[in-house]
CSV table of N, CA and C and ligand atoms in Angstrom, one decimal:
chain,number,residue,atom,x,y,z
A,1,MET,N,-9.7,-20.6,7.9
A,1,MET,CA,-9.7,-20.1,6.3
A,1,MET,C,-9.6,-21.5,5.5
A,2,GLN,N,-10.4,-21.8,4.4
A,2,GLN,CA,-10.3,-22.9,3.8
A,2,GLN,C,-9.7,-23.0,2.6
A,3,HIS,N,-9.4,-21.8,2.0
A,3,HIS,CA,-8.4,-22.1,0.9
A,3,HIS,C,-7.3,-22.3,0.8
A,4,THR,N,-6.4,-23.1,-0.3
A,4,THR,CA,-5.2,-23.0,-0.2
A,4,THR,C,-4.3,-22.4,-1.5
A,5,ARG,N,-5.5,-21.9,-2.4
A,5,ARG,CA,-5.1,-21.3,-3.7
A,5,ARG,C,-6.1,-19.9,-4.1
A,6,ILE,N,-5.6,-19.2,-4.8
A,6,ILE,CA,-6.5,-18.0,-4.6
A,6,ILE,C,-6.1,-17.5,-6.3
A,7,TYR,N,-7.2,-17.5,-7.3
A,7,TYR,CA,-6.7,-17.5,-8.2
A,7,TYR,C,-7.5,-15.9,-8.5
A,8,LEU,N,-6.7,-15.1,-8.8
A,8,LEU,CA,-6.8,-13.8,-9.8
A,8,LEU,C,-7.4,-13.9,-11.1
A,9,ILE,N,-8.5,-13.5,-11.2
A,9,ILE,CA,-9.0,-13.0,-13.2
A,9,ILE,C,-9.5,-12.2,-13.1
A,10,GLY,N,-9.3,-11.6,-14.6
A,10,GLY,CA,-9.7,-10.1,-15.1
A,10,GLY,C,-9.2,-9.6,-16.2
A,11,PHE,N,-9.5,-8.9,-17.2
A,11,PHE,CA,-9.0,-8.6,-18.2
A,11,PHE,C,-7.6,-7.7,-18.0
A,12,MET,N,-7.1,-7.5,-19.1
A,12,MET,CA,-5.5,-6.8,-19.0
A,12,MET,C,-5.7,-6.0,-18.6
A,13,GLY,N,-4.5,-5.3,-17.8
A,13,GLY,CA,-4.4,-4.3,-17.0
A,13,GLY,C,-5.3,-3.9,-15.6
A,14,ALA,N,-6.0,-5.2,-15.5
A,14,ALA,CA,-7.1,-5.1,-14.5
A,14,ALA,C,-6.2,-5.0,-12.9
A,15,GLY,N,-4.9,-5.5,-12.9
A,15,GLY,CA,-3.7,-5.2,-11.8
A,15,GLY,C,-3.3,-7.0,-11.3
A,16,LYS,N,-3.7,-7.8,-12.1
A,16,LYS,CA,-4.0,-9.3,-11.6
A,16,LYS,C,-2.1,-9.2,-11.0
A,17,THR,N,-1.5,-9.1,-11.6
A,17,THR,CA,0.1,-9.4,-11.4
A,17,THR,C,0.6,-8.2,-9.9
A,18,THR,N,0.1,-7.3,-9.9
A,18,THR,CA,0.7,-6.3,-8.9
A,18,THR,C,-0.2,-6.7,-7.7
A,19,VAL,N,-1.6,-7.1,-8.0
A,19,VAL,CA,-1.9,-7.4,-6.4
A,19,VAL,C,-1.6,-8.7,-5.6
A,20,GLY,N,-1.4,-9.4,-7.3
A,20,GLY,CA,-0.9,-11.1,-6.8
A,20,GLY,C,0.0,-11.3,-5.6
A,21,ARG,N,1.1,-10.0,-6.2
A,21,ARG,CA,2.5,-10.1,-5.5
A,21,ARG,C,2.3,-9.7,-4.2
A,22,SER,N,1.3,-8.6,-4.1
A,22,SER,CA,1.2,-8.0,-2.9
A,22,SER,C,0.4,-9.2,-1.8
A,23,LEU,N,-0.7,-9.6,-2.1
A,23,LEU,CA,-1.7,-10.7,-1.7
A,23,LEU,C,-0.5,-12.2,-0.9
A,24,SER,N,0.3,-12.0,-2.1
A,24,SER,CA,1.3,-13.5,-1.8
A,24,SER,C,2.4,-13.0,-0.6
A,25,ASN,N,2.6,-11.9,-0.3
A,25,ASN,CA,3.6,-11.5,0.6
A,25,ASN,C,3.0,-11.3,1.4
A,26,LYS,N,1.8,-10.5,1.9
A,26,LYS,CA,0.9,-10.8,3.2
A,26,LYS,C,0.3,-12.3,3.6
A,27,LEU,N,0.1,-13.2,2.7
A,27,LEU,CA,-0.4,-14.1,2.9
A,27,LEU,C,0.8,-15.3,3.5
A,28,GLY,N,1.9,-14.7,2.7
A,28,GLY,CA,3.5,-15.5,3.3
A,28,GLY,C,3.3,-16.6,1.8
A,29,TRP,N,2.6,-17.0,1.1
A,29,TRP,CA,2.5,-17.5,0.0
A,29,TRP,C,3.2,-17.9,-1.3
A,30,VAL,N,3.3,-18.6,-2.0
A,30,VAL,CA,3.8,-18.4,-3.5
A,30,VAL,C,3.1,-17.8,-4.3
A,31,PHE,N,4.0,-16.9,-5.1
A,31,PHE,CA,2.9,-16.4,-6.3
A,31,PHE,C,3.3,-16.8,-7.5
A,32,ILE,N,2.3,-17.0,-8.5
A,32,ILE,CA,2.6,-17.8,-10.0
A,32,ILE,C,2.3,-16.6,-11.0
A,33,ASP,N,2.6,-16.2,-11.5
A,33,ASP,CA,2.2,-15.3,-12.4
A,33,ASP,C,2.0,-16.3,-14.0
A,34,LEU,N,0.8,-16.7,-14.3
A,34,LEU,CA,0.8,-18.0,-15.2
A,34,LEU,C,1.3,-17.1,-16.4
A,35,ASP,N,1.3,-16.0,-17.0
A,35,ASP,CA,2.1,-15.6,-18.4
A,35,ASP,C,3.7,-15.9,-18.2
A,36,GLU,N,4.0,-15.2,-16.7
A,36,GLU,CA,5.4,-15.6,-16.6
A,36,GLU,C,5.9,-16.8,-16.7
A,37,GLU,N,5.2,-17.8,-16.1
A,37,GLU,CA,5.5,-19.5,-16.1
A,37,GLU,C,5.1,-19.8,-17.6
A,38,ILE,N,4.5,-19.2,-18.3
A,38,ILE,CA,4.2,-19.6,-19.8
A,38,ILE,C,6.2,-19.2,-20.4
A,39,GLU,N,5.9,-18.1,-20.4
A,39,GLU,CA,7.3,-17.7,-21.1
A,39,GLU,C,8.6,-18.4,-20.4
A,40,ARG,N,8.7,-18.5,-19.3
A,40,ARG,CA,10.0,-19.4,-18.4
A,40,ARG,C,9.7,-21.0,-19.1
A,41,ARG,N,8.6,-21.8,-19.3
A,41,ARG,CA,8.8,-22.9,-20.0
A,41,ARG,C,9.4,-22.6,-21.2
A,42,GLU,N,8.9,-21.8,-21.8
A,42,GLU,CA,8.7,-22.0,-23.5
A,42,GLU,C,9.9,-21.3,-23.8
A,43,GLY,N,10.5,-20.4,-22.8
A,43,GLY,CA,12.0,-19.7,-23.2
A,43,GLY,C,11.8,-18.9,-23.8
A,44,ARG,N,10.7,-18.0,-24.3
A,44,ARG,CA,10.7,-17.0,-25.1
A,44,ARG,C,9.2,-16.0,-24.9
A,45,PRO,N,9.2,-15.1,-24.9
A,45,PRO,CA,7.9,-14.0,-25.0
A,45,PRO,C,6.9,-14.7,-25.5
A,46,ILE,N,5.6,-14.3,-25.1
A,46,ILE,CA,4.2,-14.4,-25.4
A,46,ILE,C,4.1,-14.1,-26.7
A,47,ALA,N,4.2,-13.0,-27.0
A,47,ALA,CA,4.0,-12.5,-28.1
A,47,ALA,C,5.1,-13.2,-29.3
A,48,LYS,N,5.9,-13.8,-29.0
A,48,LYS,CA,6.6,-14.6,-29.8
A,48,LYS,C,5.8,-16.0,-30.1
A,49,ILE,N,5.2,-16.4,-29.3
A,49,ILE,CA,4.9,-17.4,-28.9
A,49,ILE,C,3.5,-17.4,-30.3
A,50,PHE,N,2.5,-16.3,-30.1
A,50,PHE,CA,1.3,-16.2,-30.8
A,50,PHE,C,2.3,-16.2,-32.1
A,51,GLN,N,3.1,-15.3,-32.4
A,51,GLN,CA,3.3,-15.0,-33.8
A,51,GLN,C,4.5,-16.5,-34.5
A,52,ASP,N,4.8,-16.8,-33.8
A,52,ASP,CA,5.4,-18.6,-34.2
A,52,ASP,C,4.5,-19.6,-34.7
A,53,HIS,N,3.4,-19.8,-33.4
A,53,HIS,CA,2.6,-20.8,-33.8
A,53,HIS,C,1.1,-20.2,-33.4
A,54,GLY,N,1.1,-19.0,-33.3
A,54,GLY,CA,-0.6,-18.9,-33.2
A,54,GLY,C,-1.3,-19.0,-31.8
A,55,GLU,N,-2.2,-18.2,-31.9
A,55,GLU,CA,-2.9,-18.3,-30.8
A,55,GLU,C,-3.8,-19.7,-29.9
A,56,PRO,N,-4.1,-20.7,-31.2
A,56,PRO,CA,-4.7,-22.2,-30.6
A,56,PRO,C,-3.5,-22.7,-29.6
A,57,HIS,N,-2.4,-22.6,-30.5
A,57,HIS,CA,-1.4,-23.2,-29.6
A,57,HIS,C,-1.0,-22.6,-28.0
A,58,PHE,N,-0.8,-21.6,-28.3
A,58,PHE,CA,-0.7,-20.6,-26.8
A,58,PHE,C,-1.7,-21.2,-25.7
A,59,ARG,N,-2.6,-21.1,-26.3
A,59,ARG,CA,-4.0,-21.6,-25.4
A,59,ARG,C,-3.9,-22.9,-24.7
A,60,LYS,N,-3.2,-24.0,-25.6
A,60,LYS,CA,-2.7,-25.4,-24.9
A,60,LYS,C,-1.7,-25.0,-24.3
A,61,ILE,N,-0.6,-24.4,-24.3
A,61,ILE,CA,0.6,-24.3,-23.4
A,61,ILE,C,-0.2,-23.7,-21.7
A,62,GLU,N,-0.8,-22.7,-22.2
A,62,GLU,CA,-1.6,-21.9,-21.0
A,62,GLU,C,-2.4,-23.2,-20.6
A,63,GLN,N,-3.2,-23.7,-21.0
A,63,GLN,CA,-4.0,-24.9,-20.4
A,63,GLN,C,-3.5,-26.1,-19.5
A,64,ARG,N,-1.8,-26.5,-20.1
A,64,ARG,CA,-1.3,-27.2,-19.3
A,64,ARG,C,-0.6,-27.0,-18.2
A,65,CYS,N,-0.2,-25.5,-18.3
A,65,CYS,CA,0.2,-24.7,-16.9
A,65,CYS,C,-0.5,-24.4,-15.9
A,66,LEU,N,-1.8,-24.2,-16.5
A,66,LEU,CA,-3.0,-23.8,-15.2
A,66,LEU,C,-2.8,-25.4,-14.8
A,67,GLU,N,-3.0,-26.3,-15.3
A,67,GLU,CA,-3.2,-27.9,-14.9
A,67,GLU,C,-2.2,-28.0,-13.9
A,68,ASP,N,-0.7,-27.8,-14.0
A,68,ASP,CA,0.3,-28.1,-13.2
A,68,ASP,C,0.1,-27.1,-11.8
A,69,VAL,N,0.0,-26.0,-12.2
A,69,VAL,CA,0.2,-25.2,-11.1
A,69,VAL,C,-1.4,-25.0,-10.2
A,70,SER,N,-2.3,-25.7,-10.8
A,70,SER,CA,-3.6,-25.8,-9.9
A,70,SER,C,-3.1,-26.9,-8.6
A,71,GLY,N,-2.1,-27.5,-9.2
A,71,GLY,CA,-1.8,-28.4,-7.7
A,71,GLY,C,-1.0,-27.8,-6.4
A,72,LEU,N,-0.5,-26.5,-6.7
A,72,LEU,CA,0.1,-26.4,-5.6
A,72,LEU,C,-0.7,-25.7,-4.4
A,73,GLU,N,0.1,-25.7,-3.0
A,73,GLU,CA,-0.3,-25.6,-2.0
A,73,GLU,C,0.1,-24.2,-1.9
A,74,ARG,N,-0.5,-23.5,-1.3
A,74,ARG,CA,-0.6,-22.1,-0.5
A,74,ARG,C,-0.2,-21.3,-1.7
A,75,ALA,N,-0.8,-21.1,-2.9
A,75,ALA,CA,-0.4,-20.3,-3.8
A,75,ALA,C,-1.6,-19.3,-4.1
A,76,VAL,N,-0.9,-18.1,-4.7
A,76,VAL,CA,-1.4,-17.1,-5.4
A,76,VAL,C,-1.3,-17.0,-6.8
A,77,ILE,N,-2.3,-17.4,-7.6
A,77,ILE,CA,-2.1,-17.5,-9.0
A,77,ILE,C,-2.8,-16.4,-9.9
A,78,ALA,N,-2.0,-15.6,-10.7
A,78,ALA,CA,-2.3,-14.7,-11.7
A,78,ALA,C,-2.9,-15.0,-13.1
A,79,LEU,N,-4.1,-15.4,-13.3
A,79,LEU,CA,-4.2,-15.8,-14.3
A,79,LEU,C,-4.2,-14.7,-15.8
A,80,GLY,N,-4.0,-15.1,-17.0
A,80,GLY,CA,-3.9,-14.3,-18.1
A,80,GLY,C,-5.4,-13.7,-18.5
A,81,GLY,N,-5.2,-12.4,-19.2
A,81,GLY,CA,-6.6,-12.1,-19.4
A,81,GLY,C,-7.7,-13.0,-20.0
A,82,GLY,N,-7.5,-14.1,-20.7
A,82,GLY,CA,-8.1,-15.1,-21.4
A,82,GLY,C,-8.3,-16.5,-21.0
A,83,THR,N,-7.6,-16.7,-20.0
A,83,THR,CA,-7.4,-17.8,-19.2
A,83,THR,C,-8.8,-18.7,-19.1
A,84,PHE,N,-9.8,-17.6,-18.1
A,84,PHE,CA,-10.6,-18.0,-17.5
A,84,PHE,C,-12.2,-18.3,-18.1
A,85,ILE,N,-11.6,-17.4,-20.0
A,85,ILE,CA,-12.6,-17.8,-20.7
A,85,ILE,C,-13.0,-19.3,-21.3
A,86,ASN,N,-11.9,-19.9,-21.1
A,86,ASN,CA,-12.0,-21.5,-21.5
A,86,ASN,C,-12.8,-21.9,-20.7
A,87,PRO,N,-14.0,-22.8,-20.7
A,87,PRO,CA,-14.5,-24.1,-20.0
A,87,PRO,C,-14.2,-24.7,-18.8
A,88,GLN,N,-12.9,-25.3,-19.6
A,88,GLN,CA,-11.9,-26.5,-18.9
A,88,GLN,C,-11.2,-25.7,-17.7
A,89,ASN,N,-10.6,-24.6,-18.2
A,89,ASN,CA,-9.8,-23.6,-17.1
A,89,ASN,C,-10.5,-23.1,-15.9
A,90,ARG,N,-11.9,-22.6,-16.6
A,90,ARG,CA,-12.9,-21.9,-15.2
A,90,ARG,C,-13.2,-23.2,-14.5
A,91,ALA,N,-13.3,-24.4,-15.1
A,91,ALA,CA,-13.9,-25.2,-14.1
A,91,ALA,C,-12.8,-25.8,-12.9
A,92,LEU,N,-11.6,-25.8,-13.7
A,92,LEU,CA,-10.7,-26.3,-13.1
A,92,LEU,C,-10.4,-25.4,-11.6
A,93,ALA,N,-10.2,-23.8,-12.0
A,93,ALA,CA,-9.9,-22.8,-11.5
A,93,ALA,C,-11.1,-23.0,-10.1
A,94,MET,N,-12.3,-23.2,-10.4
A,94,MET,CA,-13.5,-23.0,-9.4
A,94,MET,C,-13.3,-24.1,-8.5
A,95,LYS,N,-13.0,-25.3,-9.3
A,95,LYS,CA,-12.8,-26.3,-8.2
A,95,LYS,C,-11.6,-26.4,-6.8
A,96,THR,N,-10.3,-25.8,-7.5
A,96,THR,CA,-9.2,-25.9,-6.9
A,96,THR,C,-8.9,-24.5,-6.0
A,97,GLY,N,-10.0,-24.0,-6.1
A,97,GLY,CA,-9.3,-22.8,-5.2
A,97,GLY,C,-10.3,-21.8,-5.4
A,98,LEU,N,-10.3,-20.6,-4.5
A,98,LEU,CA,-11.0,-19.2,-4.8
A,98,LEU,C,-11.1,-18.5,-5.7
A,99,THR,N,-11.7,-18.2,-6.8
A,99,THR,CA,-11.6,-17.3,-7.8
A,99,THR,C,-12.1,-15.8,-7.6
A,100,VAL,N,-11.1,-14.8,-7.9
A,100,VAL,CA,-11.3,-13.7,-7.6
A,100,VAL,C,-11.3,-12.8,-9.0
A,101,TRP,N,-12.4,-12.0,-9.2
A,101,TRP,CA,-12.5,-11.0,-9.9
A,101,TRP,C,-11.9,-9.5,-10.0
A,102,LEU,N,-10.8,-9.3,-10.7
A,102,LEU,CA,-10.4,-8.0,-10.4
A,102,LEU,C,-11.0,-7.1,-11.5
A,103,LYS,N,-12.0,-6.4,-10.8
A,103,LYS,CA,-13.0,-5.7,-12.2
A,103,LYS,C,-12.4,-4.6,-12.5
A,104,VAL,N,-11.9,-4.2,-13.7
A,104,VAL,CA,-11.7,-2.6,-14.2
A,104,VAL,C,-12.6,-2.3,-15.3
A,105,SER,N,-12.8,-0.9,-15.4
A,105,SER,CA,-13.8,-0.5,-16.1
A,105,SER,C,-12.4,-0.3,-17.8
A,106,PHE,N,-13.4,-0.2,-18.7
A,106,PHE,CA,-13.0,-0.1,-20.0
A,106,PHE,C,-11.7,1.5,-20.0
A,107,ALA,N,-12.7,2.3,-19.7
A,107,ALA,CA,-11.9,3.3,-20.3
A,107,ALA,C,-10.2,3.6,-18.8
A,108,LYS,N,-10.4,2.6,-18.0
A,108,LYS,CA,-9.2,2.5,-16.8
A,108,LYS,C,-8.0,1.3,-17.7
A,109,VAL,N,-8.7,0.9,-18.3
A,109,VAL,CA,-8.3,-0.3,-19.4
A,109,VAL,C,-7.0,0.3,-20.1
A,110,TRP,N,-7.8,1.1,-21.0
A,110,TRP,CA,-7.3,1.7,-22.0
A,110,TRP,C,-5.9,2.9,-21.8
A,111,HIS,N,-6.6,3.3,-20.8
A,111,HIS,CA,-5.1,4.1,-20.0
A,111,HIS,C,-4.1,3.5,-19.1
A,112,ARG,N,-4.2,2.3,-18.7
A,112,ARG,CA,-3.1,1.6,-17.9
A,112,ARG,C,-2.5,1.0,-19.0
A,113,VAL,N,-3.0,0.2,-19.7
A,113,VAL,CA,-2.1,-0.6,-20.5
A,113,VAL,C,-1.6,-0.1,-22.0
A,114,LYS,N,0.2,-0.2,-21.8
A,114,LYS,CA,0.5,0.7,-23.3
A,114,LYS,C,0.9,-0.3,-24.3
A,115,ILE,N,0.8,0.1,-25.7
A,115,ILE,CA,0.8,-0.6,-26.8
A,115,ILE,C,2.2,-0.9,-27.2
A,116,ASP,N,2.9,-2.0,-26.5
A,116,ASP,CA,4.1,-2.0,-26.8
A,116,ASP,C,4.9,-3.1,-27.3
A,117,GLY,N,3.8,-4.0,-28.0
A,117,GLY,CA,3.8,-5.0,-28.6
A,117,GLY,C,4.2,-6.5,-27.8
A,118,THR,N,4.1,-6.3,-26.2
A,118,THR,CA,3.8,-7.2,-25.8
A,118,THR,C,3.0,-8.4,-25.7
A,119,ARG,N,1.6,-7.6,-25.3
A,119,ARG,CA,0.2,-8.3,-25.3
A,119,ARG,C,-0.5,-8.4,-26.8
A,120,PRO,N,-0.5,-9.2,-27.5
A,120,PRO,CA,-0.8,-9.7,-28.8
A,120,PRO,C,-2.4,-9.4,-29.0
A,121,LYS,N,-3.5,-9.7,-28.0
A,121,LYS,CA,-4.4,-9.0,-27.9
A,121,LYS,C,-4.7,-7.8,-27.7
A,122,PHE,N,-4.1,-6.9,-27.6
A,122,PHE,CA,-4.3,-5.4,-27.0
A,122,PHE,C,-3.8,-4.4,-28.6
A,123,GLY,N,-4.6,-3.9,-29.0
A,123,GLY,CA,-4.2,-3.4,-30.6
A,123,GLY,C,-5.3,-2.0,-30.5
A,124,ASP,N,-6.0,-2.4,-31.4
A,124,ASP,CA,-7.0,-1.5,-31.9
A,124,ASP,C,-8.0,-1.6,-31.0
A,125,LYS,N,-8.3,-0.1,-30.6
A,125,LYS,CA,-9.4,0.1,-29.5
A,125,LYS,C,-10.7,-0.5,-29.5
A,126,ASP,N,-11.3,-0.6,-30.6
A,126,ASP,CA,-12.7,-1.1,-31.2
A,126,ASP,C,-12.9,-2.5,-30.5
A,127,GLN,N,-11.7,-3.0,-31.2
A,127,GLN,CA,-11.7,-4.3,-30.9
A,127,GLN,C,-11.2,-4.6,-29.7
A,128,VAL,N,-10.2,-3.9,-29.3
A,128,VAL,CA,-10.2,-4.4,-27.7
A,128,VAL,C,-11.6,-4.1,-26.8
A,129,GLU,N,-12.0,-2.9,-27.2
A,129,GLU,CA,-13.6,-3.0,-25.9
A,129,GLU,C,-14.4,-4.0,-26.9
A,130,ARG,N,-14.3,-4.6,-27.8
A,130,ARG,CA,-15.1,-5.3,-28.2
A,130,ARG,C,-14.7,-6.8,-27.3
A,131,LEU,N,-13.5,-7.2,-27.2
A,131,LEU,CA,-13.3,-8.3,-26.5
A,131,LEU,C,-13.5,-8.0,-24.8
A,132,TYR,N,-13.0,-6.9,-24.6
A,132,TYR,CA,-13.9,-6.7,-22.8
A,132,TYR,C,-15.1,-6.9,-22.8
A,133,GLN,N,-16.2,-6.6,-23.8
A,133,GLN,CA,-17.3,-7.0,-23.2
A,133,GLN,C,-17.7,-8.4,-23.6
A,134,THR,N,-17.4,-8.8,-24.4
A,134,THR,CA,-17.2,-10.6,-24.2
A,134,THR,C,-17.0,-11.1,-23.2
A,135,ARG,N,-15.8,-10.7,-22.7
A,135,ARG,CA,-15.3,-11.6,-21.6
A,135,ARG,C,-15.9,-11.2,-20.2
A,136,GLU,N,-16.3,-10.3,-20.0
A,136,GLU,CA,-17.2,-9.7,-18.8
A,136,GLU,C,-18.1,-10.8,-18.1
A,137,PRO,N,-19.2,-11.2,-18.9
A,137,PRO,CA,-19.5,-12.3,-18.4
A,137,PRO,C,-19.0,-13.5,-17.6
A,138,TYR,N,-18.1,-14.0,-18.2
A,138,TYR,CA,-17.1,-14.9,-17.9
A,138,TYR,C,-16.4,-14.7,-16.4
A,139,TYR,N,-16.1,-13.7,-16.5
A,139,TYR,CA,-15.4,-13.1,-15.7
A,139,TYR,C,-16.2,-13.1,-14.2
A,140,ALA,N,-17.4,-12.6,-14.2
A,140,ALA,CA,-18.3,-12.2,-13.3
A,140,ALA,C,-18.8,-13.5,-12.7
A,141,LEU,N,-18.3,-14.5,-13.1
A,141,LEU,CA,-18.6,-15.8,-12.7
A,141,LEU,C,-18.0,-16.7,-11.8
A,142,ALA,N,-16.5,-15.5,-11.6
A,142,ALA,CA,-15.7,-15.6,-10.2
A,142,ALA,C,-16.6,-15.4,-8.8
A,143,LYS,N,-16.2,-16.2,-8.3
A,143,LYS,CA,-16.9,-16.2,-6.6
A,143,LYS,C,-16.8,-14.9,-6.3
A,144,VAL,N,-15.7,-14.1,-5.9
A,144,VAL,CA,-15.4,-12.8,-5.6
A,144,VAL,C,-15.2,-11.9,-6.3
A,145,HIS,N,-15.6,-10.2,-6.3
A,145,HIS,CA,-15.6,-9.5,-7.3
A,145,HIS,C,-15.1,-8.3,-6.6
A,146,VAL,N,-14.1,-7.8,-6.8
A,146,VAL,CA,-13.4,-6.6,-6.5
A,146,VAL,C,-13.0,-5.4,-7.7
A,147,SER,N,-13.2,-4.5,-7.3
A,147,SER,CA,-13.1,-2.9,-8.4
A,147,SER,C,-11.6,-2.7,-8.1
A,148,THR,N,-11.0,-2.9,-9.1
A,148,THR,CA,-9.3,-2.2,-9.2
A,148,THR,C,-9.2,-0.8,-9.5
A,149,ASP,N,-10.5,-0.1,-10.1
A,149,ASP,CA,-10.5,1.2,-10.6
A,149,ASP,C,-9.7,2.2,-10.2
A,150,THR,N,-10.0,2.4,-8.7
A,150,THR,CA,-9.4,3.8,-8.0
A,150,THR,C,-8.8,3.1,-6.9
A,151,SER,N,-8.8,2.0,-6.4
A,151,SER,CA,-8.0,1.6,-5.4
A,151,SER,C,-6.8,1.2,-5.6
A,152,THR,N,-5.6,1.4,-4.9
A,152,THR,CA,-4.3,1.2,-5.1
A,152,THR,C,-3.9,-0.8,-4.9
A,153,PRO,N,-3.0,-1.3,-5.3
A,153,PRO,CA,-3.1,-2.8,-5.5
A,153,PRO,C,-3.0,-3.2,-4.0
A,154,GLU,N,-2.3,-2.5,-3.3
A,154,GLU,CA,-1.8,-2.7,-1.4
A,154,GLU,C,-3.9,-2.9,-1.1
A,155,TRP,N,-4.6,-2.0,-1.3
A,155,TRP,CA,-5.9,-1.7,-0.8
A,155,TRP,C,-6.7,-3.0,-1.6
A,156,VAL,N,-6.9,-3.3,-2.2
A,156,VAL,CA,-7.4,-4.6,-2.9
A,156,VAL,C,-6.9,-5.5,-2.5
A,157,ALA,N,-5.7,-5.5,-2.0
A,157,ALA,CA,-4.9,-6.8,-1.7
A,157,ALA,C,-5.7,-7.1,-0.1
A,158,ASN,N,-5.7,-6.3,0.7
A,158,ASN,CA,-6.1,-6.1,1.9
A,158,ASN,C,-7.9,-6.3,2.0
A,159,GLU,N,-8.4,-6.0,0.8
A,159,GLU,CA,-9.8,-6.3,0.5
A,159,GLU,C,-10.0,-8.0,0.3
A,160,ILE,N,-9.1,-8.4,-0.4
A,160,ILE,CA,-9.2,-9.9,-0.6
A,160,ILE,C,-9.0,-10.6,0.8
A,161,MET,N,-8.0,-10.0,1.7
A,161,MET,CA,-7.7,-11.0,3.1
A,161,MET,C,-8.8,-10.8,3.9
A,162,GLY,N,-9.2,-9.9,3.9
A,162,GLY,CA,-11.0,-9.9,4.8
A,162,GLY,C,-11.6,-11.0,4.0
A,163,VAL,N,-11.7,-11.2,3.1
A,163,VAL,CA,-13.0,-12.3,2.4
A,163,VAL,C,-12.5,-13.3,2.7
A,164,ILE,N,-11.0,-13.7,2.3
A,164,ILE,CA,-10.4,-15.2,2.7
A,164,ILE,C,-10.6,-15.7,4.2
A,165,GLU,N,-10.2,-14.3,5.0
A,165,GLU,CA,-10.2,-14.9,6.4
A,165,GLU,C,-11.7,-15.1,7.0
A,166,LYS,N,-12.8,-14.4,6.2
A,166,LYS,CA,-13.9,-14.7,6.5
A,166,LYS,C,-14.5,-16.0,6.0
A,167,SER,N,-13.8,-16.5,4.6
A,167,SER,CA,-14.7,-17.7,4.4
A,167,SER,C,-13.7,-18.8,4.6
B,1,S3P,C1,-4.0,-12.2,-22.9
B,1,S3P,C2,-3.7,-11.7,-21.9
B,1,S3P,C3,-2.4,-11.8,-21.4
B,1,S3P,C4,-1.5,-13.0,-22.3
B,1,S3P,C5,-1.8,-13.2,-23.5
B,1,S3P,C6,-3.2,-13.3,-23.7
B,1,S3P,C7,-5.7,-12.3,-23.4
B,1,S3P,O1,-2.0,-11.7,-20.0
B,1,S3P,O2,-2.0,-14.2,-21.4
B,1,S3P,O3,-1.0,-11.9,-24.2
B,1,S3P,O4,-5.9,-12.9,-24.2
B,1,S3P,O5,-6.2,-11.3,-22.4
B,1,S3P,P1,-2.6,-10.4,-19.2
B,1,S3P,O6,-4.3,-10.3,-18.7
B,1,S3P,O7,-1.4,-10.9,-17.9
B,1,S3P,O8,-1.5,-9.3,-19.6
C-alpha cells in the first residue's frame, strides 16, 4: 500500500465521521475529524465560530487545520463538507493522500441530517439542495468514489480497504 493518509470527502450526512472511525480501526491508523479538531483548537462549537466571526474566518481556521493534519502519518482524515471546495485545500489533499468521495443522494442527506443548530450551512431545504448541487462536481474530483446511500459504514470502510490494498 502506497498511501499513508486517507481523506474522506463529501456532503454533510455522507457518513464521513462514522466511516472514518471504522476505517481507522480496521487499519490501526489515527482518526482525525477536521470539524472536531477545529472545535478543540478554538474551544467552541463550529456554529459559535460562524456566529461570532462569520464563515470566512471559519474557512481560514479550517485551512490552517488541514495544513497541520496533512503532515500526519497513517491517518484517516474526515474533512468537513466544504473543505474540498477550496482549491488550495483540494490540491493539498490530492497531493498528500488518497481522496475518497463518500457519495450520497440529496434525499438521503435530507433524511439523515437533523436541523439542530450544529451545522450552520444546513437549514432551508432549497438552499441546502442548491449547495449540494454546486458541490457535487468538486467532490467528483476525488480519486475514489463510494456510494453510502444503502450501505452500512462498515461495508463502506471494507470497500475502501479493498481499494487501498490494491493501490
Ligand atoms: C460544512 C460542513 C460541516 C462543517 C461546517 C461547514 C459545510 O462539516 O465543516 O458546518 O460547509 O458543508 P460536516 O460535513 O462534517 O457536517
